[in-house]
Amino acid sequence: MGLAQCLAAAFLLLLLLLPGLSTGQRVVTVQKGPLYRVRGSHITLWCKVSGYQGPAEQNFQWSIYLPSAPEREVQIVSTIDPSFPYAIYTQRVHSQGIYVERVQGDAVLLHITELQHRDAGEYECHTPNTDERYFGSYSAKVNLSVIADTLSASMAPQVLTHAEGDAVELICEVSKSTAQHTHLSVGWYHLQGAGESHAEEVLTLSKDFVLTPGPSYAQRFLAGDVRLNKVGNTTYKLSIGGVEPSDQGQLYCEAAEWIEDPDETWKDISRKQTGRTSLAVVSQDRDLSVDITAAETSLSEGDTLQLNCMVGAQKSSSRHFQVLWLLNSVEVARVDPCGVLIWKEEYEKRAKLGQLRAFKQSNMVYVLTIYEVGLKDNGMYHCSVSEVKTAGDFHSIQTNLSSGIQVNVKPIESSMRLSVSTSTPQVMAGDALIFLCKVQGATSPVSVQWWHLPPQHPGPRVLVATMDRDGTLSLGSAYQDGGTRGSLRLEKASSGTFTLVIPNTLDEGDSGRYGCKVTEWSRGQSWTEEGETAVTVSSMGLGLHATLRSRIATVGYGQSFELVCQVSASYTLEEVPVSVGWLFQPSPPTGHYQELVRVLPSGTVAWGAAQARFQGKAQLTKAATSSRLHIHNAAAADEGVYQCEVEVWRRNTLTLKQPAATTKSNAVGIKVVLPESKLQVSTKESSVEIAGGADTAIECRIVFAQNNSQFAVTWYLLPPPPADATPLKIVRADYSSILEYGAEFSSPAQKSQFLSQRVSSNVFWLWILSANPRDQGKYYCVVEEWLWLVDGWYKLGEGASGRTTLEFKLPERKLHLEKTNHSISVREGEEVTLQCLLQGTHPPASRLSATWFQGEESGRARPLLTLHHDGAIEYPQESLAGRLHLRRPTAGDFSLTLRSTEKGDAGVYHCQVQKWQQESEGKDWAPQAFAHSGYTRLTTIPPESTVFSRICSSPPLLNFILYLPLILILLLALAGFCWYFKFRKSKKGTGDQVMELQGAGEVKKT
């Protein structure tokens, strides 16, 4: 039972894994049809594609199959091809009568702005293929029928005049004769004026027979004052029970015909509006009067103000009023018809403290009381009364505003006066500021507050210090650190004189206006006077400027140069601490400037670690307003951009670490030039003819160069046609004779064949050992001239030699190979045979060798396999030895079989066959002729996905299938062992004891 369950689970897992291995397919969908639309309407058809490969933005093409020719495709519009439309649609497409709107990358809408009868037919949406292979659907169709517009809506135009509260009825006739099943919706709309473009919805009967009022008519609809009834087959009536002034304007009826599409959505296919009826509403006069009174209008601070709002109206007890209290036309509080009081936010806190009170004394009298009035209560008071129909109604019938009553609140006067002055109106950063505030006429204790308003920073003032009435001192947050500006002093010199001393100003940010604010306190009242004065703090950076110059900008190796940094300022530099730093940025730039050296105010010289080599070759001199940097024995590393940086400190504040001002000079570039190269290389063209298997040497000769120069020589090969003009690097011998082979000549066999040799001081040879026909081409060298200068080797220049053409000379015997070019496609994992057939016969005394190459027609091909004339086979690419097989069914057949083809095997293949002849017995074999085959282009195709390949490509699934039998065998063995043990145990209980002799005479019961 356990084994059956395990196998079932494994089978279920396999079924679950297989669907995940499948790939998606392209699906094109269009709007579900058939569709019915009326002539003259603007229609849209949507189309989208999914499951595709390729770019996210897909292209679409729309066509139509007309009922008169259902098999003929008529092209309409395309997102990719402007010439796609047929002539019948070209004009409408160009004039945007028909166009495609892209909703997203894989979805579009086809627009037909004015539908015509000839537009009926079957529409096809097609998506061009962007997938690796065709899989899925690439088009979809929808049928469109064009029907006549039979919708009609009419209402007799009228000019109506009604008194406010009168009833109004309007009739709208709506009909249709569409053969398809459609619904109607009918609605009325209101325009305020003749020129008004935005219509306000009054009431609409939807296609689902649901009445929906507009926002402005919702309350009246719920109250039954606005109604819409269908009183006949085609007759709809709008009833307004009592018109209001807001109803004045123009009213019209709009009908819409709706059809249900196959996707179960409803679409309005036609809309019609009627003529407009003008409605004028005559308002009725009201008898509402409002008056406001005050017991006293001229008050002093702390007095009580009481205002009464009197409402006059007939039958006032049965009417509903809302009262608003206004101060300077701004609402203070309101009392609704139920007597509920609502304070505005800024008055709510005072009301909670008992300073304000408002209430409804009766339906005719409303009271507002302000206790302990202040200056902010000055102004013009009004009360506004609005009448509503019901207590909970938000729409007022009429509103009346009382006349204004002016309330004047007089302050309790104080005779206090003050003046603010300074003895330090202009100072330099680091100097002290001293202020004096004199108070006169104060008869009660005062508190003093000093503030600062910096220049160029409009906004809240910065608190400097405060002295309370009891003499308590406190500093502003910006002035609490005594180490910044020193310990501030705020003193009371006499009964009315206060001084503020800021010992140490920082910078120009301490400039601006400083003010003294004095407050006198008496009997819960306070009086405040302010004064201010301005000071200017000059920055240490004011006028601070550094100029860097050098007499020469270009120096040769080993020469010296000097840089001069000139410093100027609007103050005397000798009176302040100054440091000068020298900065350097190598060429080419590697990032930020590096500090070479800095001369501190104390005269100490601090060398930078980044360019420590300058310490042994640079000389510094410093004066009061200038500094000089002299660099000896210039080298390439000294080339770059130099700057000087000047820092100044405030007087006696050097311990603050941060300088008061810093400036950098202009940048000066210094270029260190190498000696001019005199290198000349022979450019003479030559050619060499050799026999197969011979050794040859290509010469590179230096005509002229400096005596102490060293040379690096690089040899290049320009292959013969059909190769392109890209030279191939063979080998490079640098000035230390270290060899570096190019990528195409890096195999051991090629390294042993091509050797670079320096024959003399000005002559270099390239040896080609055992040359063969594939070594033909043009050879040349590039010589680099190197010179040791101060700190290293430097390249002065280079020159290229003339071309030496190497030609392979063979006897006038020809081989004939199949020259036809072929193209072969093979699926990955399968084997393929590449043909190489020698035509004709050859003498028995001769031998043949063959070499297969892989590569492009333009470029050097790499050898894959070589069959030597003695029958030995050589594999230059050892990794391919197991997959290459040379077939020799006949003497002239050198076809190559490639097994287990891989993706990297794709390319162009050809073979080369050579004929060898032994001149006499005991002599070496020499090449007599050679020939190239045509080219075979091999294309690989990915393998088909099968169940077994999917299993093999998934290591977890493969391991599961491999190890499952082992696990099952172990489980079966365990079960058999358990069964055997139980059987032996039962046999022991029922049988006789059996004695067995074991080992050295021991007895055991079993």
Short mmCIF file of C-alpha atoms in Angstrom, two decimals, residues 301-302 372-373 412 469 519-527:
data_model
loop_
_atom_site.label_atom_id
_atom_site.label_comp_id
_atom_site.label_asym_id
_atom_site.label_seq_id
_atom_site.Cartn_x
_atom_site.Cartn_y
_atom_site.Cartn_z
CA GLU A 301 -9.74 98.01 27.63
CA GLY A 302 -11.29 95.65 30.18
CA GLU A 372 -12.95 92.48 29.11
CA VAL A 373 -12.78 93.90 25.61
CA ILE A 412 -4.86 102.29 28.78
CA ARG A 469 11.06 92.17 35.74
CA THR A 519 7.44 95.90 28.40
CA GLU A 520 5.89 97.74 31.37
CA TRP A 521 3.49 95.70 33.57
CA SER A 522 0.70 97.11 35.70
CA ARG A 523 -2.61 95.66 37.05
CA GLY A 524 -2.71 92.83 34.57
CA GLN A 525 -2.03 95.20 31.69
CA SER A 526 1.17 95.63 29.74
CA TRP A 527 2.60 98.29 27.49
#
